[in-house]
Short mmCIF file of C-alpha atoms in Angstrom, two decimals:
data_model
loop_
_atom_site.label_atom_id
_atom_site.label_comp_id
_atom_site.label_asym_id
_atom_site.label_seq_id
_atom_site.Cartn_x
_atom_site.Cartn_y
_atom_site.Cartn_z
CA UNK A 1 79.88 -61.86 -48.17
CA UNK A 2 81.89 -61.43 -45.20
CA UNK A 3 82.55 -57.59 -45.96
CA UNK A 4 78.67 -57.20 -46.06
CA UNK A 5 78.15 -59.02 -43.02
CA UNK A 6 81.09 -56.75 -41.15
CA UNK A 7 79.44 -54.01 -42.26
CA UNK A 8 76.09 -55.06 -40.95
CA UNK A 9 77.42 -55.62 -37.75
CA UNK A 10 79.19 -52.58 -37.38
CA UNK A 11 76.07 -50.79 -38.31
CA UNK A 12 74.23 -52.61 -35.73
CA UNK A 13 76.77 -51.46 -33.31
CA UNK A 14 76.51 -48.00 -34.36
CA UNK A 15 72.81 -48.16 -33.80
CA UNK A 16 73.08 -49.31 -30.00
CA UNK A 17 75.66 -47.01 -28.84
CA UNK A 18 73.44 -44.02 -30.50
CA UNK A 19 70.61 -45.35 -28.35
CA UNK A 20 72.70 -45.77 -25.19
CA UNK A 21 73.47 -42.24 -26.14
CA UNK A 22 70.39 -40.60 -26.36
CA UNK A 23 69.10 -42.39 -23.27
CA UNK A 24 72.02 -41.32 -21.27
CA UNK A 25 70.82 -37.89 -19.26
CA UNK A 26 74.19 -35.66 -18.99
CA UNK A 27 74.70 -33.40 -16.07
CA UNK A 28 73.55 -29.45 -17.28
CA UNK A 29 76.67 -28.54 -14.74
CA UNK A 30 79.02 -30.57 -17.63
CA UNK A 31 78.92 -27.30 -19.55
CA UNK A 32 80.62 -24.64 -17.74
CA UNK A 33 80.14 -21.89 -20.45
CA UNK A 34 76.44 -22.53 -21.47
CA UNK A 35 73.04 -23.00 -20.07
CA UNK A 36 71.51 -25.27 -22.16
CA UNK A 37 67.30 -24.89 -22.35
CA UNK A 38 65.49 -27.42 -24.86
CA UNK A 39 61.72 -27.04 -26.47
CA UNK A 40 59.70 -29.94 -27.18
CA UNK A 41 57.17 -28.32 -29.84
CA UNK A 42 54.51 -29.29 -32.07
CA UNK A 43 56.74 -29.17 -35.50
CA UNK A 44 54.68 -31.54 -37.15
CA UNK A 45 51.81 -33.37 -36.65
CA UNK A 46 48.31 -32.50 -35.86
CA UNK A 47 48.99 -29.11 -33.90
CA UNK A 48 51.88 -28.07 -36.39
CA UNK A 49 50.26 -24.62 -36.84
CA UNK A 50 50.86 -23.68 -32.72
CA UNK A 51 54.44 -24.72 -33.58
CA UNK A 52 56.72 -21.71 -35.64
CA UNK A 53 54.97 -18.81 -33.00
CA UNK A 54 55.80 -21.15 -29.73
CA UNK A 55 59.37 -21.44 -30.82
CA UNK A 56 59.77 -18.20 -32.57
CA UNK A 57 58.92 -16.76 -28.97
CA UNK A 58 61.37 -19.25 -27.46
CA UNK A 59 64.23 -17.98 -29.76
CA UNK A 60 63.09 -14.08 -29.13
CA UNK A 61 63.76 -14.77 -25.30
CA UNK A 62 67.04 -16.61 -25.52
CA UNK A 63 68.02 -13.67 -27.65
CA UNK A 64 67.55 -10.76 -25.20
CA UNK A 65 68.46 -12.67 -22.44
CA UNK A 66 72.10 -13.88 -24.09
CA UNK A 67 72.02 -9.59 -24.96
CA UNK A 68 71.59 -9.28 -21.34
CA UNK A 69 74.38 -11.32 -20.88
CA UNK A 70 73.06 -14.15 -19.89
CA UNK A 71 72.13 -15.66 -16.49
CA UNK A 72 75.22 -16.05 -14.58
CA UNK A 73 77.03 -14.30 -17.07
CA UNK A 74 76.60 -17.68 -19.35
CA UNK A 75 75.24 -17.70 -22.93
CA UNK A 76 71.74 -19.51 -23.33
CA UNK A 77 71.77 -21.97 -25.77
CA UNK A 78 68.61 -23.42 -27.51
CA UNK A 79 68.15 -27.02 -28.51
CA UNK A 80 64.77 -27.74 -30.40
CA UNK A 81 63.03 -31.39 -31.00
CA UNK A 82 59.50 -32.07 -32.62
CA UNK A 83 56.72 -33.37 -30.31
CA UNK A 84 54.98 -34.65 -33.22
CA UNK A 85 51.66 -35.26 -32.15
CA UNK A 86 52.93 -38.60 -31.76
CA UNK A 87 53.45 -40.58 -27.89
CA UNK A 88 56.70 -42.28 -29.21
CA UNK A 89 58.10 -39.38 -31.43
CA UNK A 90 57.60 -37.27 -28.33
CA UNK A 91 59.10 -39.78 -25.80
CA UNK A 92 62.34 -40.14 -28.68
CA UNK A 93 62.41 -36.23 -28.39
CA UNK A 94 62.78 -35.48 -25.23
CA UNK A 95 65.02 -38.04 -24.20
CA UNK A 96 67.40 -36.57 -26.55
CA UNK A 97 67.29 -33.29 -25.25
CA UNK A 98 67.68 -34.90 -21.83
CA UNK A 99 71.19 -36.57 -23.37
CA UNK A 100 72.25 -33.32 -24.62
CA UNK A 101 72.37 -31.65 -20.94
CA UNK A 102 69.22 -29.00 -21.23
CA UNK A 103 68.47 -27.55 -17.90
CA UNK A 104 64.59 -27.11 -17.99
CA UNK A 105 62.44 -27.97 -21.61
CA UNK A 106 59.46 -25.50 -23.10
CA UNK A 107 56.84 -27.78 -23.83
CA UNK A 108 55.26 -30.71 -24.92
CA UNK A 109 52.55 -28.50 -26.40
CA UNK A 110 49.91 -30.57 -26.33
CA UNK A 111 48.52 -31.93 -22.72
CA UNK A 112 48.43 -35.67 -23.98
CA UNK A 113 52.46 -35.09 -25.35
CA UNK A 114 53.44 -33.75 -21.92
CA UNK A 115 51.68 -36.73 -20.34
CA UNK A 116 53.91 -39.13 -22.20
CA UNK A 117 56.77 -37.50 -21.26
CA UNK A 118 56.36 -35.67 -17.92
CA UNK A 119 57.75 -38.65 -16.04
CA UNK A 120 60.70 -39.17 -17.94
CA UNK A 121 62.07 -34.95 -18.00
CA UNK A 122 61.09 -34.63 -14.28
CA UNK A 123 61.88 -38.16 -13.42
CA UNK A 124 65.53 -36.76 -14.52
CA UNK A 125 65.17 -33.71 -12.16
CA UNK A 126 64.85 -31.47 -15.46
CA UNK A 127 62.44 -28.35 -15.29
CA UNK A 128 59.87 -28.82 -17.33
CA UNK A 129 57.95 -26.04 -18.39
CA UNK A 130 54.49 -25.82 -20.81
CA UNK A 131 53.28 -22.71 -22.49
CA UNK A 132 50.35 -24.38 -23.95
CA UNK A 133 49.06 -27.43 -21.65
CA UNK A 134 45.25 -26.87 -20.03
CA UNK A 135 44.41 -29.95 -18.74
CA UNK A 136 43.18 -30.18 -14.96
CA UNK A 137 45.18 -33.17 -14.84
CA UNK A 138 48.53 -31.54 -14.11
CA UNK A 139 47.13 -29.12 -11.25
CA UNK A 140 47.88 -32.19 -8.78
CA UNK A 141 50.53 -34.27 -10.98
CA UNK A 142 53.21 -35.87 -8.91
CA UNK A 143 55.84 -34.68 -10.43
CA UNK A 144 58.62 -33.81 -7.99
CA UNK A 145 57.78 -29.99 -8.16
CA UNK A 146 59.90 -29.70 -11.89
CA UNK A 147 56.70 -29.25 -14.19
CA UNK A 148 54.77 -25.42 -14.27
CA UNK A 149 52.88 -24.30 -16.78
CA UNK A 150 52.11 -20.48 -18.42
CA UNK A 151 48.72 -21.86 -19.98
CA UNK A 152 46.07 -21.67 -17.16
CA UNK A 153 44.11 -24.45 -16.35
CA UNK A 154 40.55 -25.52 -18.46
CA UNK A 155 39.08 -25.38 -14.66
CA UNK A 156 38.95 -21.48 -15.97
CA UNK A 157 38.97 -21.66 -19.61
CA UNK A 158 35.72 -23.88 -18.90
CA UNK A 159 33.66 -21.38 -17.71
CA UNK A 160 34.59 -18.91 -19.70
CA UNK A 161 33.17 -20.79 -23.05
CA UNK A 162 30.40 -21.88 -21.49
CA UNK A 163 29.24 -17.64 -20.74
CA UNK A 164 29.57 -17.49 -24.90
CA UNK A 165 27.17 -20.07 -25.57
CA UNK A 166 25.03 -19.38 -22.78
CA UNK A 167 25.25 -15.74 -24.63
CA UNK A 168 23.55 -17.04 -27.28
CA UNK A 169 20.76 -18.13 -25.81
CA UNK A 170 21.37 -21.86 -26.14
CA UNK A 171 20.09 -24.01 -23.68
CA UNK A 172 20.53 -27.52 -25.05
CA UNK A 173 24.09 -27.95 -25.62
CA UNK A 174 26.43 -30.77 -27.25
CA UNK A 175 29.87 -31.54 -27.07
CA UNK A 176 31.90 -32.94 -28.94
CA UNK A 177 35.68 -33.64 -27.74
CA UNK A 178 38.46 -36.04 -28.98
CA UNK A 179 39.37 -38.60 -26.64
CA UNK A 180 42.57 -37.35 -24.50
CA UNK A 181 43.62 -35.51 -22.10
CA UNK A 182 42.89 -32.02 -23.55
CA UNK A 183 39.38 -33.14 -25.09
CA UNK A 184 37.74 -34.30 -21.75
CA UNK A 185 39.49 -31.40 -19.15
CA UNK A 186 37.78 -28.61 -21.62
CA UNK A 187 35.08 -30.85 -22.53
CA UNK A 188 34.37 -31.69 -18.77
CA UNK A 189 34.95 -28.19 -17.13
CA UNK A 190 32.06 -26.56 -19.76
CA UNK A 191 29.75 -29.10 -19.33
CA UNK A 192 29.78 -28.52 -15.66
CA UNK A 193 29.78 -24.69 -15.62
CA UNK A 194 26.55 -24.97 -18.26
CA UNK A 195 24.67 -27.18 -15.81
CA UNK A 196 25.55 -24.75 -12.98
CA UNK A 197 23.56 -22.00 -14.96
CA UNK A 198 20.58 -24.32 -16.35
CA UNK A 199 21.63 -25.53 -19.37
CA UNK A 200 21.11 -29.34 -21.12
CA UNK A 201 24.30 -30.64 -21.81
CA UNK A 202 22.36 -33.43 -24.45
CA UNK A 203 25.36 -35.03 -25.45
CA UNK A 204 29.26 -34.95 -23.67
CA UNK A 205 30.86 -37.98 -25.87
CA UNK A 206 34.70 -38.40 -27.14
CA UNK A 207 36.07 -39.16 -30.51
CA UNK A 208 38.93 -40.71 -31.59
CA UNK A 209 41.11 -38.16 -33.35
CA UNK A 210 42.49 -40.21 -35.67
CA UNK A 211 39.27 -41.90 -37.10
CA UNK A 212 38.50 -41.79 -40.63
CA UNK A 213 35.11 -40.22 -40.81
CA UNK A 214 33.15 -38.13 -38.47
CA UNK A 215 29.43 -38.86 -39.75
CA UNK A 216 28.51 -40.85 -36.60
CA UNK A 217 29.58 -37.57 -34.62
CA UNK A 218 28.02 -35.30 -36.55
CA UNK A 219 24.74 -37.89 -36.37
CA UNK A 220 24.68 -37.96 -32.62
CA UNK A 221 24.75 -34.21 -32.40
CA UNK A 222 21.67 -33.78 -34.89
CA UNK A 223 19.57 -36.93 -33.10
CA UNK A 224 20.61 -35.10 -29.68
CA UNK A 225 18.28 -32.57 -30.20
CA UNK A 226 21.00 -29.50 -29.75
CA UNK A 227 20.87 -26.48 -30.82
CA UNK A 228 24.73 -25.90 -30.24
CA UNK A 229 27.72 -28.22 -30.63
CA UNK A 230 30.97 -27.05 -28.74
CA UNK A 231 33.95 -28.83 -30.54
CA UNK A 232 37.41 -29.93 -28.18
CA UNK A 233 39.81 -30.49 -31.27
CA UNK A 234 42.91 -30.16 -32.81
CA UNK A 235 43.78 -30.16 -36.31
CA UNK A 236 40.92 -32.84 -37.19
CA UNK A 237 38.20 -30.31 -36.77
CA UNK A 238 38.93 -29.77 -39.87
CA UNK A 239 36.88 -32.45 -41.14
CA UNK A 240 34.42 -32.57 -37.66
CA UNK A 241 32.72 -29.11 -38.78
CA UNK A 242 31.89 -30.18 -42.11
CA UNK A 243 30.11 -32.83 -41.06
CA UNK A 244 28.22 -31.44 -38.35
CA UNK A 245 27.41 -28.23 -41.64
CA UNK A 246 26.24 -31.19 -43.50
CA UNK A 247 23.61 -32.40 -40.53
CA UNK A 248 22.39 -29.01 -40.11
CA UNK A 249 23.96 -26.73 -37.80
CA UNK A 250 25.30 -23.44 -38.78
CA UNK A 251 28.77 -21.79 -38.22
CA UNK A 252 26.69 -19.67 -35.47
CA UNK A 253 25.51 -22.93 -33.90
CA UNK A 254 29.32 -23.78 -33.47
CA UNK A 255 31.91 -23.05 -31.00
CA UNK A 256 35.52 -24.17 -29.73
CA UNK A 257 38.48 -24.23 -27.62
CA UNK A 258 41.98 -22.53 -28.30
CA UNK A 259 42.88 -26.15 -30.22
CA UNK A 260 40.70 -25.17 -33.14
CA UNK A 261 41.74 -21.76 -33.25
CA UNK A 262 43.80 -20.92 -36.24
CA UNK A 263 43.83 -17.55 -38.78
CA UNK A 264 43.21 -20.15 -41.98
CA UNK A 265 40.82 -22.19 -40.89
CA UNK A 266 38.07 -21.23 -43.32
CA UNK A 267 40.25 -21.67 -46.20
CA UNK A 268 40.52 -25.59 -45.16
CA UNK A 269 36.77 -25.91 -44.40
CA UNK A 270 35.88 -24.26 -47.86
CA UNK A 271 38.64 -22.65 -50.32
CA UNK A 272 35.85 -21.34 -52.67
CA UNK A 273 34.01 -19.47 -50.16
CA UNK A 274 36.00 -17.23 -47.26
CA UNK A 275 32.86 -16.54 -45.39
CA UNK A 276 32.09 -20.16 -44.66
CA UNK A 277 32.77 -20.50 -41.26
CA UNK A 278 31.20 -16.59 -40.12
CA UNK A 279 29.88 -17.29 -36.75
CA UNK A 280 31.84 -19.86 -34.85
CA UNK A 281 33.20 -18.88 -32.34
CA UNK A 282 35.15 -19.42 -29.39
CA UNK A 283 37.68 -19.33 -26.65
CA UNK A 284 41.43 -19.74 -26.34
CA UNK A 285 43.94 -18.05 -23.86
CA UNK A 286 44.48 -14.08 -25.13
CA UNK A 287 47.93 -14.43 -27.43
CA UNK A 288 48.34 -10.55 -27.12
CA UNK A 289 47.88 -9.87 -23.09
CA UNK A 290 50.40 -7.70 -23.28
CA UNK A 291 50.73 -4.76 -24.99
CA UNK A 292 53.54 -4.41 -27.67
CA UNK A 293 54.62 -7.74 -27.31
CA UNK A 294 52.95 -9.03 -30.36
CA UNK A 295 54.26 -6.05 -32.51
CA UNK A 296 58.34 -7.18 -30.80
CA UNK A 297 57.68 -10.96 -31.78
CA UNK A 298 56.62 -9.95 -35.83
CA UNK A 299 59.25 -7.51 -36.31
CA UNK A 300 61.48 -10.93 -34.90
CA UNK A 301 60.01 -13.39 -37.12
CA UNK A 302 57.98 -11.25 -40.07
CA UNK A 303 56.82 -15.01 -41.51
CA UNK A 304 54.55 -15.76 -38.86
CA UNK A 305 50.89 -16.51 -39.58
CA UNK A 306 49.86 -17.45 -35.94
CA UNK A 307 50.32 -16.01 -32.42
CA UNK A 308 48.48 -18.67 -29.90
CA UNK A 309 50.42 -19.10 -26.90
CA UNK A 310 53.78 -17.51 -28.31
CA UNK A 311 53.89 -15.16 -25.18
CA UNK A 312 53.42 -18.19 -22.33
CA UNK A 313 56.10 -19.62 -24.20
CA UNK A 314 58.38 -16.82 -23.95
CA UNK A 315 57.75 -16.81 -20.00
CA UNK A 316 58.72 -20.32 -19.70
CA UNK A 317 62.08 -19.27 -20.93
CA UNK A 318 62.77 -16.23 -19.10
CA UNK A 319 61.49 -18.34 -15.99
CA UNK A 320 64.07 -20.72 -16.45
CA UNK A 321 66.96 -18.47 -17.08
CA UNK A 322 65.91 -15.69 -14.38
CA UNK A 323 65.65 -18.94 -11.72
CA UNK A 324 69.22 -19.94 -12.63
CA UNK A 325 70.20 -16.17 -11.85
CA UNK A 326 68.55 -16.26 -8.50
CA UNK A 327 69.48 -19.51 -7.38
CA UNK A 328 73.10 -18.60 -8.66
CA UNK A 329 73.40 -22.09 -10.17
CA UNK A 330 71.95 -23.38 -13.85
CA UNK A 331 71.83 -26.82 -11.93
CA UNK A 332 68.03 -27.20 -12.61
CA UNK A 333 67.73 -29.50 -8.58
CA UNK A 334 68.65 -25.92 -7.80
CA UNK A 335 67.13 -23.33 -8.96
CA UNK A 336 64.08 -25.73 -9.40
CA UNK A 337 62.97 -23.95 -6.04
CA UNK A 338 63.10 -20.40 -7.11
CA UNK A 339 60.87 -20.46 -9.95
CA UNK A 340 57.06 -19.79 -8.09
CA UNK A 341 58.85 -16.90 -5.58
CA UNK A 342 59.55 -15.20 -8.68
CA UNK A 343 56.39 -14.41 -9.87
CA UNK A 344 55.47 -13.03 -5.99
CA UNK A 345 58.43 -10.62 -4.84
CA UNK A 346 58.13 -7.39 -4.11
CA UNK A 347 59.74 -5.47 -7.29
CA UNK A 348 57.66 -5.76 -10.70
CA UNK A 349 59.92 -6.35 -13.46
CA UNK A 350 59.56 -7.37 -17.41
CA UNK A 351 62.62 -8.95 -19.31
CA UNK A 352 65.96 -10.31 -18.25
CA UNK A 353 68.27 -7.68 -18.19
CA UNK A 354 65.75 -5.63 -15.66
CA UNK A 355 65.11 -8.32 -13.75
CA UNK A 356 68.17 -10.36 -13.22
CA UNK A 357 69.40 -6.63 -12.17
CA UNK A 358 67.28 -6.46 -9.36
CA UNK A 359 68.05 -10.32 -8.30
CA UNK A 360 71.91 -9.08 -8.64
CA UNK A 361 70.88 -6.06 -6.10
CA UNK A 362 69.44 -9.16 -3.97
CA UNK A 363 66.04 -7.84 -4.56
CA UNK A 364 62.52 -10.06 -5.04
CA UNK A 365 60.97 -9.75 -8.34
CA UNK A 366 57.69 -10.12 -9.33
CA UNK A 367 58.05 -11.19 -13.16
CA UNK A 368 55.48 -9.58 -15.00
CA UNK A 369 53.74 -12.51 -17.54
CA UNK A 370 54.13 -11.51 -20.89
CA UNK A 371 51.13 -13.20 -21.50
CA UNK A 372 49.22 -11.32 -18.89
CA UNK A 373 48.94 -13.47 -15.95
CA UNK A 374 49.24 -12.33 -12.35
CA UNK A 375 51.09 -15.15 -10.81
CA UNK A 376 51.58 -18.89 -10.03
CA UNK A 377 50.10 -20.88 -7.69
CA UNK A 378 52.12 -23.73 -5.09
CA UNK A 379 51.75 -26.18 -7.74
CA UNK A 380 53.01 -23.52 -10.42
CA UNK A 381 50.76 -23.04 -12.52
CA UNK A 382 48.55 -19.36 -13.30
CA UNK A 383 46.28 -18.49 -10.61
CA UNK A 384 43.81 -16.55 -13.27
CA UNK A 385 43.58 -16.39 -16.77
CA UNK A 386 42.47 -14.27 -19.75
CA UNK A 387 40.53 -15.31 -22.61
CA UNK A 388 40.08 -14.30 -26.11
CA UNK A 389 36.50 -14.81 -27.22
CA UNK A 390 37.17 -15.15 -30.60
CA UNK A 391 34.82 -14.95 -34.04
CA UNK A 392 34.85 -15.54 -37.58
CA UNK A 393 33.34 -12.42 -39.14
CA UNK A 394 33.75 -11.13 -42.62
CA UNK A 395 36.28 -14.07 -43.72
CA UNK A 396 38.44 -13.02 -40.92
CA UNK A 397 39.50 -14.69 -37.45
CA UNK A 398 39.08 -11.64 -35.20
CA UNK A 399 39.00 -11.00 -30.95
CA UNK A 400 35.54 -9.92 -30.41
CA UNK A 401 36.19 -9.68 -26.63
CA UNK A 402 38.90 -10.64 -23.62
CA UNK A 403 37.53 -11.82 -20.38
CA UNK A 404 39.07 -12.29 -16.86
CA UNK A 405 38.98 -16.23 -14.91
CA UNK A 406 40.86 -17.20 -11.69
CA UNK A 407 40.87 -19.30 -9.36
CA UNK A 408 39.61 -17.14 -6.61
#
């Protein structure tokens, strides 16, 4: 009995001094021979499709850049945690990453993930940067000037989605969102740009995700008298659109944001018949912008099945490392500062090893997106954006068109 409780004890104490741990924050200057850069992605949970191309791209950058030799002449090293879809998962994530020294952190992927953690990365004077968050709410988030983001704001994507529907020629227009962050920004910024051109918005109501049934949803959207439903979801569209099937609207009465946007989707919504889902369509920020990238990140990782957002998440990572090689210091408080200037110099430049060049020449750069976008704003985020509309047609997810939004 007193062996067993010894052990207990000492187990106990094990357990606090592995939470003191991963609470502690270590100083990114503490490892003289490495630049340490984190992600915080979506490896399980309800966006775990967006996950393997985000990191994938991650990994592709850290391995030209450490073939360019690195910023500073210092090998990038890549430490990954899972978001998880989950507030507390997300939180536990990133303060571990914080513990093990990372410089600047790729993600949270989804805009309500990032909100649970923003304060605590930046709070620690960490660069954070997101490839995939679109909610308005970060334009103006006080966050010490450490957060950007390569996914441009719903303010544009908004718009944008609204012009598809519009194309349709429907004029009395539901929505359906889930109830965060991500849900009411998209939700919000289309039902304002269809009023601005005429349009009934009959219904604007959040869900919650997590809710066992979506008949009441569906119901509201057939008593609202629509004849379209845009959907703001993640992975639980999967059981929103057969519902709103079963109340009467068809896949060309249907449209959504980049969240529902995935190359399998049909085979979820109905495994015995591919062409289930022809006709919904939708927006989401273009994946292939750039030319050739696509092509460089399958011939790096052959396995993946998905490409949303894999090239903003690739410029969060060559953003971090080119900053340290302008500011001449991997202390993120440092070269912090340098990140916006680089996407505004005078010299266009794609990839480390050309660009660091220039900065060693004492040159301005102006980093050319690999997902396509022309530069960042003060707050650091895109000033424009480009959009694939996208369509199910024959059984297939395909790019029916690309379309230009900014700012102004």
């Amino acid at each position: 009995m007193r062996h067993t409780r010894l052990t207990a004890r000492l187990a106990a104490l094990s357990a606090l001094l592995l939470v003191a741990s991963a609470c502690q924050v270590s100083d990114p200057e503490d490892t003289e021979d490495v630049m340490r850069i984190g992600y915080l992605m979506p490896e399980t949970g309800p966006l775990a499709f967006l996950g393997p191309p985000m990191i994938s791209a991650v990994e592709m950058a850290v391995d030209e850049i450490n073939e360019a030799g690195g910023p500073l002449g210092l090998e990038v090293e890549l430490v990954g945690a899972d978001e998880a879809g989950n507030e507390a998962v997300a939180s536990e994530s990133a303060g571990r990453l914080l513990s093990e020294g990372v410089a600047g952190i790729v993600g949270a992927s989804a805009s309500g993930m990032s909100l649970a953690v923003i304060d605590q990365i930046t709070g620690a004077e960490v660069v954070q940067c997101s490839p995939s968050n679109t909610s308005p709410t970060f334009t103006d988030y006080d966050d010490g000037g450490y957060y950007f983001r390569t996914a441009p704001t719903d303010v544009l994507q908004g718009p944008v989605l609204a012009d598809v529907v519009l194309e349709d020629e429907h004029t009395n227009v539901a929505i359906l969102a889930r109830a965060d962050d991500y849900g009411r920004g998209l939700a919000n910024a289309a039902a304002e740009a269809l009023e601005a051109s005429d349009a009934t918005v009959v219904l604007n109501e959040t869900y919650d995700p997590e809710t066992a049934s979506f008949d009441a949803e569906a119901t509201q959207a057939e008593e609202s008298g629509a004849d379209a439903v845009i959907i703001v979801s993640f992975d639980e569209g999967k059981q929103l659109i057969p519902e709103l099937i079963e109340a009467g609207f068809g896949p060309d009465q249907l449209y959504g944001g980049d969240g529902i946007r995935s190359e399998t989707l049909n085979q979820d919504i109905d495994p015995q018949d591919p062409n289930a889902l022809d006709g919904f369509k939708g927006t989401a920020p273009d994946p292939g912008a750039v030319e050739g990238f696509l092509d460089r990140l399958n011939e790096f990782d052959p396995s993946l099945e998905e490409s949303a957002f894999a090239p903003q998440a690739y410029d969060c990572a060559m953003l971090m490392a080119l900053a340290a090689q302008a500011a001449d210091s991997t202390d993120p408080s440092v070269f912090v500062d340098e990140i916006v200037g680089l996407t505004r110099g005078e010299n266009e430049c794609t990839g480390f090893e050309e660009c660091a060049g220039l900065l060693e020449e004492g040159e301005s750069i102006d980093y050319q997106f690999a997902s396509g976008i022309d530069e960042f704003t003060d707050n650091g985020e895109p000033v424009s954006g480009t959009y694939a509309v996208w369509e199910w047609v024959d059984a297939a997810l395909e790019t029916v068109d690309t379309r230009e939004s900014s700012l102004g």
